Tab-separated table of C-alpha atoms and ligand atoms in Angstrom:
chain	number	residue	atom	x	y	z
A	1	UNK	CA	33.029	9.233	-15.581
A	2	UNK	CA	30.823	9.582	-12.635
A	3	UNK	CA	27.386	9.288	-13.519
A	4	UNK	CA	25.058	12.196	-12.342
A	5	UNK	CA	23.030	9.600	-10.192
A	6	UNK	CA	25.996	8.766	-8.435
A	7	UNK	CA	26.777	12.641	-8.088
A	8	UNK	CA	23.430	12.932	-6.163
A	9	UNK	CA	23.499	10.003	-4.044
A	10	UNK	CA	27.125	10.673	-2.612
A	11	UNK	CA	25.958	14.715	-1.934
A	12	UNK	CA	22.502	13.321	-0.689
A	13	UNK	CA	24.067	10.975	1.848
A	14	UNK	CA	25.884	14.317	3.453
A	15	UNK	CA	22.686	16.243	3.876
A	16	UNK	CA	19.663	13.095	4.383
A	17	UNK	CA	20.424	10.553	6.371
A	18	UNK	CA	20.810	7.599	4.367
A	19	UNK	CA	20.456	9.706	1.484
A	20	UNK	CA	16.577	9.185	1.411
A	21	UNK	CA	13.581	10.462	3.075
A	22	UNK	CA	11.786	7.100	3.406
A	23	UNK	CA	13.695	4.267	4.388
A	24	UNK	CA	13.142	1.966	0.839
A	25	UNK	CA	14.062	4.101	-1.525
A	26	UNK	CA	17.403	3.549	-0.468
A	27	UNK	CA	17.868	-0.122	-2.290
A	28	UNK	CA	19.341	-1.927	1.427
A	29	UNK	CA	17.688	-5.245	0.457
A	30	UNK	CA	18.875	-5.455	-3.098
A	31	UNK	CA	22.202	-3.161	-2.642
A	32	UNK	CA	23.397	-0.463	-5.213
A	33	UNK	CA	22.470	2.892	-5.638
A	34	UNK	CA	19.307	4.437	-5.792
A	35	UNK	CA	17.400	5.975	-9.042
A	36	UNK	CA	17.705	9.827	-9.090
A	37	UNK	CA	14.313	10.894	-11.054
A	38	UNK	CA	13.429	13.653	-13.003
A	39	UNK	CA	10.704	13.022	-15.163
A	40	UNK	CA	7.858	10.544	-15.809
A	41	UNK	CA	5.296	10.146	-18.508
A	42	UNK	CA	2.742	7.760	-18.595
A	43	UNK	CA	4.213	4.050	-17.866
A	44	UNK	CA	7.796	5.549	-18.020
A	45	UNK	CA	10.062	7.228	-15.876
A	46	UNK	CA	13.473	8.843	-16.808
A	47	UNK	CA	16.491	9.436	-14.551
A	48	UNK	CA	18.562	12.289	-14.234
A	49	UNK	CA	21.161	10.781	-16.226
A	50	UNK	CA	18.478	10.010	-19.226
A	51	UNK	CA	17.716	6.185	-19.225
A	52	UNK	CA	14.448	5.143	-19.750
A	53	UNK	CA	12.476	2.909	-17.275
A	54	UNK	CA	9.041	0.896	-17.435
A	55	UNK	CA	7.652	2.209	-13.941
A	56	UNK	CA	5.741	-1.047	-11.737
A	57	UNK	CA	6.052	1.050	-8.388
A	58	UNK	CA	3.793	4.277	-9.457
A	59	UNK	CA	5.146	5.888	-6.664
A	60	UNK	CA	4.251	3.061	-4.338
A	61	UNK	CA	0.691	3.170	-5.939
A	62	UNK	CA	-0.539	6.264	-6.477
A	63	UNK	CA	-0.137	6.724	-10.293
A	64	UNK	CA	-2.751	4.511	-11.105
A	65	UNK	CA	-3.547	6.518	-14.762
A	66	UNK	CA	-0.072	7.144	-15.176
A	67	UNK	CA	2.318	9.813	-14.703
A	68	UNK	CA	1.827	13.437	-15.244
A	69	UNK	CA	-1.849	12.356	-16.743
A	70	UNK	CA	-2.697	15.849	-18.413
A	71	UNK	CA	-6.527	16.077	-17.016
A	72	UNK	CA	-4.767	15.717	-13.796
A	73	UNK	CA	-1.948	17.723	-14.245
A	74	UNK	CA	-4.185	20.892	-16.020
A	75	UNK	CA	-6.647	20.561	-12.669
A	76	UNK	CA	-3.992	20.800	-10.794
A	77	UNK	CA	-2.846	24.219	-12.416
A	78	UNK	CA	-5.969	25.731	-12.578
A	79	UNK	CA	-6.622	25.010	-8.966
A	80	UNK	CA	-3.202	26.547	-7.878
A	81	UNK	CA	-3.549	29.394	-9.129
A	82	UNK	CA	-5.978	30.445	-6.605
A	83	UNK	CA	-4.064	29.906	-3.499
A	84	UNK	CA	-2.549	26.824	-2.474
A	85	UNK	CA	-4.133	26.755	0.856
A	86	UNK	CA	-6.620	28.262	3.015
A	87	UNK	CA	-6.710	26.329	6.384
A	88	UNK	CA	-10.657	26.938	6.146
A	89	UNK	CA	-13.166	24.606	4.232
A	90	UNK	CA	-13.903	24.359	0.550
A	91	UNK	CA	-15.925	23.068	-1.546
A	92	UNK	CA	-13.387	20.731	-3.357
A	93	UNK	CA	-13.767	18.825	0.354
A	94	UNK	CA	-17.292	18.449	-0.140
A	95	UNK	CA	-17.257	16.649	-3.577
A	96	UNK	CA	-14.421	14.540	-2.256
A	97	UNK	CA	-16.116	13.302	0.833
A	98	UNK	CA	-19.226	12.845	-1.339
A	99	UNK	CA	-17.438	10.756	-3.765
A	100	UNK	CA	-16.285	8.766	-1.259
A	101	UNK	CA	-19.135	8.242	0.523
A	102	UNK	CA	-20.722	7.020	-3.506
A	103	UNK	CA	-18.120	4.559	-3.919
A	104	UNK	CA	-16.870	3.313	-0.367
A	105	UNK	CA	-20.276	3.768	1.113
A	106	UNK	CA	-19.432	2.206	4.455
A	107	UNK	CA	-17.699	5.480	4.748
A	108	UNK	CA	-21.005	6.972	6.150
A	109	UNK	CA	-18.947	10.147	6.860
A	110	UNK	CA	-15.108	10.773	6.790
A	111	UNK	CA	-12.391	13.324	7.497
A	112	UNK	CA	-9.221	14.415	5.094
A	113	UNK	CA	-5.870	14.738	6.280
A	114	UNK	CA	-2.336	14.562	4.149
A	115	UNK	CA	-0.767	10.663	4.558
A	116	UNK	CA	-1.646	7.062	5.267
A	117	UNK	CA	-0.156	7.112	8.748
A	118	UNK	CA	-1.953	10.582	10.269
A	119	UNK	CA	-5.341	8.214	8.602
A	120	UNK	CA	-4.499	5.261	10.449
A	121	UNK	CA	-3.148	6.760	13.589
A	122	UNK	CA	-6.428	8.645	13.514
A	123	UNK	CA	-8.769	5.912	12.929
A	124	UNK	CA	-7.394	4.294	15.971
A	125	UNK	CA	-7.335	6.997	18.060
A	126	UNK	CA	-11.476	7.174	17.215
A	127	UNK	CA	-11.934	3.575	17.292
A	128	UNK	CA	-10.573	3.771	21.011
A	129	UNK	CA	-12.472	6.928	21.874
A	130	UNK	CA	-15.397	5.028	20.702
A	131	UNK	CA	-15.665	1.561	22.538
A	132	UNK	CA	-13.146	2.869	25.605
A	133	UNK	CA	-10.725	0.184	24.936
A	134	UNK	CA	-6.443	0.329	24.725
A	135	UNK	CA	-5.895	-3.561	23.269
A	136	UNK	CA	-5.238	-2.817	19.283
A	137	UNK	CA	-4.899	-5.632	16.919
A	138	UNK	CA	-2.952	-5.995	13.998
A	139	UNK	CA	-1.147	-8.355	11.862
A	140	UNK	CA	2.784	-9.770	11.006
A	141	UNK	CA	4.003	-8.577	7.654
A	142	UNK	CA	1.077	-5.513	7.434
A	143	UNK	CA	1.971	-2.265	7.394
A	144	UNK	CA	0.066	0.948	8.440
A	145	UNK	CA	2.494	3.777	8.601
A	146	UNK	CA	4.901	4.570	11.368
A	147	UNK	CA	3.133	6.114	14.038
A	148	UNK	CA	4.288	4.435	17.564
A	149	UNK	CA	1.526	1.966	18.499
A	150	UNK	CA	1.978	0.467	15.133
A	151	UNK	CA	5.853	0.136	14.915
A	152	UNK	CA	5.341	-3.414	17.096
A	153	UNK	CA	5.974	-6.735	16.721
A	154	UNK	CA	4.744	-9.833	18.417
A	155	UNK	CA	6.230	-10.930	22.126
A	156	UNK	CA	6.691	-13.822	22.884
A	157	UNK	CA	3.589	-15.755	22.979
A	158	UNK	CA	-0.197	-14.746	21.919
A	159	UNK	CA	-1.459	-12.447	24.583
A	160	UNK	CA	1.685	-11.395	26.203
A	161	UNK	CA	2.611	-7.740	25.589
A	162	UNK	CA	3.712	-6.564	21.852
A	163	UNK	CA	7.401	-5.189	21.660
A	164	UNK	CA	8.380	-2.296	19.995
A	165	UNK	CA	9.772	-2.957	16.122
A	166	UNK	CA	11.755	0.432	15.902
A	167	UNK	CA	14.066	2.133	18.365
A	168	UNK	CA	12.221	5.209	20.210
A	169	UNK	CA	8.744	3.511	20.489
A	170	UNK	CA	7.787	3.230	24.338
A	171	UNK	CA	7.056	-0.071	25.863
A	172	UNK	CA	4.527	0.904	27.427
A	173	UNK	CA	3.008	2.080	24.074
A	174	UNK	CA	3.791	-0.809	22.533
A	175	UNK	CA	2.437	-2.963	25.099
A	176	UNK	CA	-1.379	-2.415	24.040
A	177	UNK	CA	-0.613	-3.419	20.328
A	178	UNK	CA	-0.966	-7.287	19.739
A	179	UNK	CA	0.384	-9.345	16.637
A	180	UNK	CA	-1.335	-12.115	15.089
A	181	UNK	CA	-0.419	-14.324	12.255
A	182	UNK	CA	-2.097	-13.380	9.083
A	183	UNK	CA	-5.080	-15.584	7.570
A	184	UNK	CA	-4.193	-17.553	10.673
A	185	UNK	CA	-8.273	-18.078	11.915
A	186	UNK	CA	-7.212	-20.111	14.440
A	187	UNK	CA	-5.457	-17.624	16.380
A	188	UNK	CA	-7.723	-14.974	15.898
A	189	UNK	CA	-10.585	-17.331	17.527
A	190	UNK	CA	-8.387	-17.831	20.264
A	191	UNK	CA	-7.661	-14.338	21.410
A	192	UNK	CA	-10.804	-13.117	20.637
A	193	UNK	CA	-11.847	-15.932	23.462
A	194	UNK	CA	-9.549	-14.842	25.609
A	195	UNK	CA	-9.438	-11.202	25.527
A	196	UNK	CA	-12.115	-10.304	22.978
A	197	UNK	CA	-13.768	-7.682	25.549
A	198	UNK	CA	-10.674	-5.458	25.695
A	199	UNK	CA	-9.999	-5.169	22.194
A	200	UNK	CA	-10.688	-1.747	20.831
A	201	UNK	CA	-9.788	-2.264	17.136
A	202	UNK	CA	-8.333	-4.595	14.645
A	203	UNK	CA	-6.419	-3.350	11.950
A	204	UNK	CA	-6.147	-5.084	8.394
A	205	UNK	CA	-4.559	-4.596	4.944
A	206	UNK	CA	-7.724	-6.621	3.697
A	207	UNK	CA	-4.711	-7.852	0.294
A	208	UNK	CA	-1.509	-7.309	1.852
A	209	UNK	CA	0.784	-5.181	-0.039
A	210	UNK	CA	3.317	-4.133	2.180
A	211	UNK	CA	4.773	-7.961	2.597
A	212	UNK	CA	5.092	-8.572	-1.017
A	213	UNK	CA	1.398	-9.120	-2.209
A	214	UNK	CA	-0.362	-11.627	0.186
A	215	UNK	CA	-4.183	-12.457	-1.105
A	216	UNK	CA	-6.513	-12.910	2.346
A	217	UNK	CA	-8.528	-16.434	2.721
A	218	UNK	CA	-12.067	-15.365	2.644
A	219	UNK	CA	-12.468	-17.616	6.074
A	220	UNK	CA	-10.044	-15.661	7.621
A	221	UNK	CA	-11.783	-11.678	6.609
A	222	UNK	CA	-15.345	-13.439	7.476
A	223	UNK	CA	-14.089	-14.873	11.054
A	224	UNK	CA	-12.326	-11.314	11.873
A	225	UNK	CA	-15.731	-9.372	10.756
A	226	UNK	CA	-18.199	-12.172	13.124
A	227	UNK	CA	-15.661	-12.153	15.877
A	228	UNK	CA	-15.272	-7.799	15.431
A	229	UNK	CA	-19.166	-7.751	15.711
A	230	UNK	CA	-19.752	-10.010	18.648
A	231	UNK	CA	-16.981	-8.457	20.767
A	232	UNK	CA	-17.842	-4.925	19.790
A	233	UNK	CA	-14.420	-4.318	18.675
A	234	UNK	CA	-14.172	-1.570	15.785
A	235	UNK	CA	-12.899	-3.371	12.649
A	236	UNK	CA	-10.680	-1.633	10.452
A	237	UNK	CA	-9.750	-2.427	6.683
A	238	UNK	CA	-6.429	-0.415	6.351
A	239	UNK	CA	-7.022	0.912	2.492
A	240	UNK	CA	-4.614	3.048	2.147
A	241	UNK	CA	-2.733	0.696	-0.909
A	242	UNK	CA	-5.823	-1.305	-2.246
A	243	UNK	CA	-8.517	1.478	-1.790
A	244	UNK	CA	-9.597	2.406	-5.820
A	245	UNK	CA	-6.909	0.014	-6.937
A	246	UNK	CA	-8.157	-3.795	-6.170
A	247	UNK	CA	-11.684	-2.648	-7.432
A	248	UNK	CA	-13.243	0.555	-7.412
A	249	UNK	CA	-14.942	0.309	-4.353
A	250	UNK	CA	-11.573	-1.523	-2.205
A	251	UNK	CA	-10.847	-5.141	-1.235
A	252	UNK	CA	-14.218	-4.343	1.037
A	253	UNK	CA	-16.279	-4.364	-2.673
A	254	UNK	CA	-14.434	-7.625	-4.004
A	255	UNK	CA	-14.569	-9.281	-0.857
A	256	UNK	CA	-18.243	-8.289	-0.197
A	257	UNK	CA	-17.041	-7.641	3.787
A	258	UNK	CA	-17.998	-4.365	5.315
A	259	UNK	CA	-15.587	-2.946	8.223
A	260	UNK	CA	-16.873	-0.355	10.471
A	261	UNK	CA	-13.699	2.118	9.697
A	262	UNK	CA	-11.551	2.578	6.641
A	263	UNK	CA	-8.334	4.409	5.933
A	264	UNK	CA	-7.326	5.981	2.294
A	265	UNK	CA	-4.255	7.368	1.006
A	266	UNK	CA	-1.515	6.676	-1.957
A	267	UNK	CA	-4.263	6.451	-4.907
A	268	UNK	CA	-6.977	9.186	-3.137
A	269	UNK	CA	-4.079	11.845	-4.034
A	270	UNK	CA	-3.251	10.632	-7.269
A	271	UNK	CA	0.357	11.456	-6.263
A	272	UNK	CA	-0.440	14.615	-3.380
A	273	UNK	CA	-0.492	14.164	-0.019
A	274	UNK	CA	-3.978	13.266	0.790
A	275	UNK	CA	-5.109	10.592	3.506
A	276	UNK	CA	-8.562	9.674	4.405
A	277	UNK	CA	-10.264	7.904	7.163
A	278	UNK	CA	-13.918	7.400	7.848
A	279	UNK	CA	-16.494	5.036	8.781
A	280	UNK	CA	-19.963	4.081	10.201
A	281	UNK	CA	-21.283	7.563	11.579
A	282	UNK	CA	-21.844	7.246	15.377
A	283	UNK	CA	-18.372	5.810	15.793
A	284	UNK	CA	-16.900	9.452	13.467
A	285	UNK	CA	-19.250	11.893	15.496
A	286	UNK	CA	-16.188	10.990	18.281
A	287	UNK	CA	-14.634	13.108	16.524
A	288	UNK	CA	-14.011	17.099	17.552
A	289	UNK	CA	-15.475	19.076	17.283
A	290	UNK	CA	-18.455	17.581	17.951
A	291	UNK	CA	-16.923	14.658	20.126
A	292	UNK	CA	-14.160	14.220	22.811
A	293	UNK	CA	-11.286	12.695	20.455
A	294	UNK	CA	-8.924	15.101	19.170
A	295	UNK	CA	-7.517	15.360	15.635
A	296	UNK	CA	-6.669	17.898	13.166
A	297	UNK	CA	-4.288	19.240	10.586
A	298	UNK	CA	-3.471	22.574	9.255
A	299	UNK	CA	-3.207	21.338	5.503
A	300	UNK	CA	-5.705	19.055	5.468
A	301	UNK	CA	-8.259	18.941	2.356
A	302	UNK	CA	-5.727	21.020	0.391
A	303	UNK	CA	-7.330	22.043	-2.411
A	304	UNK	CA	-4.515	21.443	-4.639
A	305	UNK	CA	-3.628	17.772	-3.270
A	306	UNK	CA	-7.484	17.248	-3.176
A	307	UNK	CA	-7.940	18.495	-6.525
A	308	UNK	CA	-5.020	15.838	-7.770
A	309	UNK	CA	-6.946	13.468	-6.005
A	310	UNK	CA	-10.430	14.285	-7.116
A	311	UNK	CA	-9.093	14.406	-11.071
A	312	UNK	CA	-7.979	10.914	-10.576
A	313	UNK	CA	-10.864	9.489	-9.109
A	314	UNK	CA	-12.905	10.608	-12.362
A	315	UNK	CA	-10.295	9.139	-14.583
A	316	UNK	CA	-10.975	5.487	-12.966
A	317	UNK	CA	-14.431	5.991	-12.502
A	318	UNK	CA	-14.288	5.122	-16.426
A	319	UNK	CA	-16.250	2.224	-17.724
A	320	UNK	CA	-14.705	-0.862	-17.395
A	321	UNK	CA	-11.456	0.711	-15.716
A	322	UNK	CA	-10.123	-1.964	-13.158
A	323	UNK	CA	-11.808	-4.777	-15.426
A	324	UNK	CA	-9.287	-3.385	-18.071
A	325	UNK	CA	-6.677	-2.919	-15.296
A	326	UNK	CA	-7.275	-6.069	-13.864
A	327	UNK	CA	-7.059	-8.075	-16.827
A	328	UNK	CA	-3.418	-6.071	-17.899
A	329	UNK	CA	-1.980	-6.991	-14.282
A	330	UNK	CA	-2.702	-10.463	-14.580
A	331	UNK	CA	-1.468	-10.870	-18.304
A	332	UNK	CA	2.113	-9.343	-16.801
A	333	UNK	CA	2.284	-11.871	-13.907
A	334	UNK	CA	1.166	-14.740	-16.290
A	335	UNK	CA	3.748	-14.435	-19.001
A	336	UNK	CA	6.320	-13.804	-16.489
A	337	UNK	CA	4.817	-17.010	-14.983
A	338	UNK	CA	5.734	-18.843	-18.267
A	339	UNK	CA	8.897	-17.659	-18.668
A	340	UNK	CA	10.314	-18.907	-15.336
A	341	UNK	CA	8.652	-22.093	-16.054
A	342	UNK	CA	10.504	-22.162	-19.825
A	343	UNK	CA	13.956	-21.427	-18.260
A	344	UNK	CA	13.445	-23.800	-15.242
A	345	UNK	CA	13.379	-21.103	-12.584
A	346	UNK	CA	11.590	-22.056	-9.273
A	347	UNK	CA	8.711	-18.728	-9.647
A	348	UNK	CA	5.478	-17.866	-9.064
A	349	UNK	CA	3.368	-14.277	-9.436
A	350	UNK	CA	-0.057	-13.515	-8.799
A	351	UNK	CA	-2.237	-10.192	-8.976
A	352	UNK	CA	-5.436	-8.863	-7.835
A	353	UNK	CA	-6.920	-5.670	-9.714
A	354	UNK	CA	-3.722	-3.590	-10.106
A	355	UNK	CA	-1.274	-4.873	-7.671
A	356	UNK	CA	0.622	-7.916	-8.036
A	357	UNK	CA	3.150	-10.132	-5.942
A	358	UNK	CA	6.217	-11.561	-7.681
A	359	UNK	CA	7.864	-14.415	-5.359
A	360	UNK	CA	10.841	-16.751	-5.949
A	361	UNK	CA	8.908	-19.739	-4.510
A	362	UNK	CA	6.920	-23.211	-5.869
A	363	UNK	CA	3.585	-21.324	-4.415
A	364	UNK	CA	2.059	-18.183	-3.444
A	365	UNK	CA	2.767	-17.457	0.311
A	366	UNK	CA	0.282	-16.709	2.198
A	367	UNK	CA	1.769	-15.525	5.557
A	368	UNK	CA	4.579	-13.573	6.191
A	369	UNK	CA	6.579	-16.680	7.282
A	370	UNK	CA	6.041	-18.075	3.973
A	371	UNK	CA	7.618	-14.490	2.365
A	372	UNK	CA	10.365	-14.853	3.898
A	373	UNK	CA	11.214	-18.716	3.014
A	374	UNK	CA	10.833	-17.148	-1.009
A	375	UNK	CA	14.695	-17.022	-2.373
A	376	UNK	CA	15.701	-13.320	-1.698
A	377	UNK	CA	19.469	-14.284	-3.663
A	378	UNK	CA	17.224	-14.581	-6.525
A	379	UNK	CA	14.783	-11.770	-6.680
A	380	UNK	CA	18.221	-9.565	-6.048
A	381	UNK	CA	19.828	-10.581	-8.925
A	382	UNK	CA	16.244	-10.689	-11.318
A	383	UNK	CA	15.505	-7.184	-10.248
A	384	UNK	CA	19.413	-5.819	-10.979
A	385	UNK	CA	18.936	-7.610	-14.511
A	386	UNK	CA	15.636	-5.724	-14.708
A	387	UNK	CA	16.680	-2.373	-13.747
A	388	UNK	CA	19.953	-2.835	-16.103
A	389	UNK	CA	17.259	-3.431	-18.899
A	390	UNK	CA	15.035	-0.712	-17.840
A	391	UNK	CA	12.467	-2.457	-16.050
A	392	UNK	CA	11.607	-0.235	-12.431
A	393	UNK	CA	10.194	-2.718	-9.636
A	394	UNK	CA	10.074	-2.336	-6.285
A	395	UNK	CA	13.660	-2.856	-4.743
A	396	UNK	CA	13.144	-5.330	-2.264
A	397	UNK	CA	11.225	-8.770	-2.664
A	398	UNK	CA	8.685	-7.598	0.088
A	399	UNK	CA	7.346	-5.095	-1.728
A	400	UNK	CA	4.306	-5.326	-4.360
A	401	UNK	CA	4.153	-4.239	-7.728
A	402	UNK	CA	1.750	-1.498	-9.430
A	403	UNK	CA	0.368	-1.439	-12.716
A	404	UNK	CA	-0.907	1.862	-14.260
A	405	UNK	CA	-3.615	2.494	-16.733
A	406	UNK	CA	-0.975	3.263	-19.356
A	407	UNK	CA	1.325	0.571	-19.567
A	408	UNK	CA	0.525	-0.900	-22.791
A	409	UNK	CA	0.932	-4.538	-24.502
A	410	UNK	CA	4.416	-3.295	-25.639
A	411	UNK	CA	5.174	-2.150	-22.191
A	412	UNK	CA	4.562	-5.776	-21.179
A	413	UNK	CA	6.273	-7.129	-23.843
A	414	UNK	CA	9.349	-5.263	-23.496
A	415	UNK	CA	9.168	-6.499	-19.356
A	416	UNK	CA	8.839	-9.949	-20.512
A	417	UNK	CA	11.864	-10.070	-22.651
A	418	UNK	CA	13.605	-8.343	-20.462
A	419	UNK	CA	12.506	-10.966	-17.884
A	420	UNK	CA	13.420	-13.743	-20.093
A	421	UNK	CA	17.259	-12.535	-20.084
A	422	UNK	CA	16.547	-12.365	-16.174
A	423	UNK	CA	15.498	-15.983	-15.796
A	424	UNK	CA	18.215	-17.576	-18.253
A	425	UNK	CA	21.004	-15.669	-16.082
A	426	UNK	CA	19.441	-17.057	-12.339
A	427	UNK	CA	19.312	-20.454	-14.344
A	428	UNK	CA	22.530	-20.824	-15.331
A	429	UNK	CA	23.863	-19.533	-11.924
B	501	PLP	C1	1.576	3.271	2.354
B	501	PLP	C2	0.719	2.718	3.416
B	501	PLP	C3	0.476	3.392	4.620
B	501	PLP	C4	1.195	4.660	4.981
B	501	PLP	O1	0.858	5.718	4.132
B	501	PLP	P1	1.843	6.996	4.059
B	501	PLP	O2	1.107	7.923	3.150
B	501	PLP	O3	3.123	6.486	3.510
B	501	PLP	O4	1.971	7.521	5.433
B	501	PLP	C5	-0.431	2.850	5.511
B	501	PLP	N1	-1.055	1.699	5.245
B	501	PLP	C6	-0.846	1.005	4.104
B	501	PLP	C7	-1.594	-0.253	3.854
B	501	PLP	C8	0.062	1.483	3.159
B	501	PLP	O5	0.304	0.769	2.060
C-alpha cells in the first residue's frame, strides 16, 4: 500500500516545483522522500502517516521551547482574535524592539520585517547607504538568505570579481560581493590592505550554521572587528540562526565582540515570520523615513508573528535557560561521540548553546573545505538509519542540528540507541 507520505509527495511534485517550497526540505543530498508533517508536540513531531519522530531541526531553529509550547500557542490566540494585521504600528512593536534593545544592546535601535533574507538584504542596503560604499564581504560556506548580492561565490582569485552561485543573479550584481575563506585571518588582512577603503560591509554568521556547525577562532572575529573599525567598514554579525540560541544575548555575548549591525530571524518568531535588523543608531537613522535608504514591508511587526515571537523570548529569558540548554546539547553530541568511538566509526560532534555540528571526520572542520572532505556516504546512510528509527535530523550533512528546551534525558537516550544501531551498520559496511 502506498503510504500517505508518498501520496503527498507524488501530488506535491505536480503543483510545487520539486515538491517543496524551500529547496532542503526536499532530501537531494541524502535521497528518498520527504516527511509530510502534521503535528508536533514538544521534542516530537508526527507525520501524516502517524510515526513518531524526535525533532533536532525545530524548524531550522525556531522551536527553541518546543513545539506548540501552550504560553505561546494561547498568546497567539488571544492576539488573533483582534485582527491579524493592521499595516499601522502597535504596541506589541514597541515591547519587541525594547526587548531587543535589553538583551542585544548593540541594537541601539532596530526595524521588524517577516524573514532572515528581507533582514539581511536590508542591513546591507543601510550599511551601504551609510559609508557610500558597493564592495560587500562575506564568507564560503555562510549563508544569509537568497537575495541576489548574496547568492555569490568566490572568482577566481582574492580581489577579482565574485560570480554569481544561482542562475538569474546579474554579474554585475554579483561583481561587488567578495568571498573569503572562513577563520582564514590571513586573507582577511590581506584584502583589507588592499581594498579596505571600498568595503562597505562584512557579513558574518559569527558560529556558522548553515555549513554544518563551524565554531569561529576568536583571532579570526577579533581581526574582522579591528580591521571593520580602522577601514570604516560596517561590520555585520548575521544572527539570524544563533541570535537567542548560542546565549541569550547571540554569539556577540559569548564572544564578547560587538558588530555595528545585526540581523534576527528563525528564533525572534518562535516559528512566525518575523526578521529583525538593527544596529548602532546613526548608521539606522539611514533609514526612511527619516533617511535616504529605502525599506519597508506591508506585514511587518505583525502582531500575531510578533506576539509568537515576543511569548518565546519570555520563555528563554528563564533562569538558567541556555546554561540548561547548553549543557543538554552537549550531553547529545558527547554520547553520540562515544558511541562512534565504541563501534570504531571515524566521528566527531560538537555544540555551542543549542546548536550542534555532527561530522563524519577525525576532527571538527573548521572551514568549509574541511566540510566537505567529512564522509557524506556515511552521514547518508546514519541519518536513513535514524529517520527509520525515528530520529528527525537535518537531511543533508551541511546542515546543523537544534536542540529544544523539551527534549528530555529519554529523548537523548532513545537518539543514542538509535545511534548505536546507526554506527554498528556503517561499521560493518
Ligand atoms: C535561515 C538564515 C537566513 C535566512 O532566513 P530566512 O528566514 O530563511 O529568510 C539568513 N541568515 C542565516 C544565518 C540563516 O541561518
Amino acid at each position: 500500500m502506498t503510504s500517505a507520505n508518498q501520496t503527498l509527495f507524488e501530488k506535491s511534485q505536480q503543483l510545487i516545483p520539486g515538491g517543496v517550497n524551500s529547496p532542503v526540505r526536499a532530501f537531494r543530498s541524502v535521497g528518498g522522500t520527504p516527511i509530510f508533517f502534521k503535528k508536533g508536540l514538544g521534542a516530537k513531531l508526527w507525520d501524516v502517516d502517524g510515526k513518531e519522530y524526535i525533532d533536532y531541526i525545530n524548524s531550522w531553529g525556531p522551536m527553541i521551547v518546543g513545539h506548540a509550547h501552550p504560553d505561546v500557542i494561547s498568546a497567539v490566540q488571544a492576539v488573533a482574535a483582534n485582527s491579524l494585521s493592521f499595516g499601522a504600528p502597535t504596541g506589541l512593536e514597541l515591547e519587541m524592539a525594547t526587548l531587543i534593545n535589553k538583551l542585544v544592546p548593540s541594537m541601539e535601535q532596530v526595524r521588524l520585517v517577516s524573514s532572515g533574507t528581507e533582514a539581511t538584504m536590508s542591513a546591507i542596503r543601510v550599511a551601504r547607504g551609510f559609508t557610500g560604499r558597493n564592495k560587500l564581504v562575506k564568507f564560503e560556506g555562510c549563508y544569509h538568505g537568497h537575495s541576489d548580492a548574496l547568492l555569490v561565490k568566490a572568482g577566481s582569485g582574492l580581489l577579482t570579481f565574485g560570480e554569481p552561485s544561482s542562475a538569474g543573479v546579474p554579474a554585475e550584481v554579483a561583481a561587488h560581493t567578495l568571498t573569503l575563506e572562513y577563520n582564514n585571518t590571513q586573507q582577511l588582512k590581506e584584502l583589507f590592505a588592499k581594498a579596505g577603503d571600498e568595503i562597505a560591509c562584512v557579513i558574518i554568521e559569527p558560529v556558522v550554521g548553515n555549513m554544518n556547525l563551524v565554531v569561529p577562532h576568536m583571532e579570526f572575529l577579533q581581526a574582522l572587528r579591528e580591521l571593520c573599525t580602522q577601514h570604516g567598514a560596517v561590520l555585520i554579525f548575521d544572527e539570524v540562526m544563533t541570535g537567542f540560541r548560542v546565549h541569550l544575548g547571540g554569539a556577540q555575548a559569548l564572544y564578547g565582540i560587538k558588530p555595528d549591525m545585526t540581523t534576527l530571524g528563525k528564533v525572534i518568531g518562535g516559528g512566525l515570520p518575523v526578521g529583525a535588523f538593527g544596529g548602532r543608531k546613526d548608521i539606522m537613522q539611514c533609514l526612511a523615513p527619516l533617511g535616504a535608504v529605502y525599506q519597508a514591508g506591508t506585514l511587518s511587526g505583525n502582531p500575531v508573528a510578533v506576539t509568537a515571537g515576543l511569548e518565546t523570548l519570555k520563555l528563554i529569558q528563564a533562569p538558567d535557560f541556555h546554561t540548561k540548554l547548553a549543557a543538554k546539547t552537549k550531553k547529545l553530541v558527547d554520547v553520540l561521540v562515544s558511541a562512534a568511538k565504541e563501534a570504531g566509526v571515524v566521528f566527531s560532534a560538537q555544540s555551542v548553546g543549542g546548536m550542534f555540528g555532527l561530522y563524519f571526520s577525525e576532527q571538527c572542520p573548521s572551514s568549509f573545505a574541511e566540510v566537505m572532505q567529512t564522509n557524506k556516504e556515511n552521514f547518508n546512510l546514519f541519518f536513513h538509519s535514524m529517520l527509520g528509527d525515528g530520529v528527525y535530523l537535518g537531511p543533508s550533512a551541511f546542515e546543523a542540528g537544534f536542540v529544544s528546551a523539551a527534549h528530555t534525558d529519554e529523548d537523548i537516550d532513545f537518539t543514542l540507541q538509535a545511534a548505536k544501531k546507526a554506527f554498528l551498520a556503517i561499521a560493518s559496511r
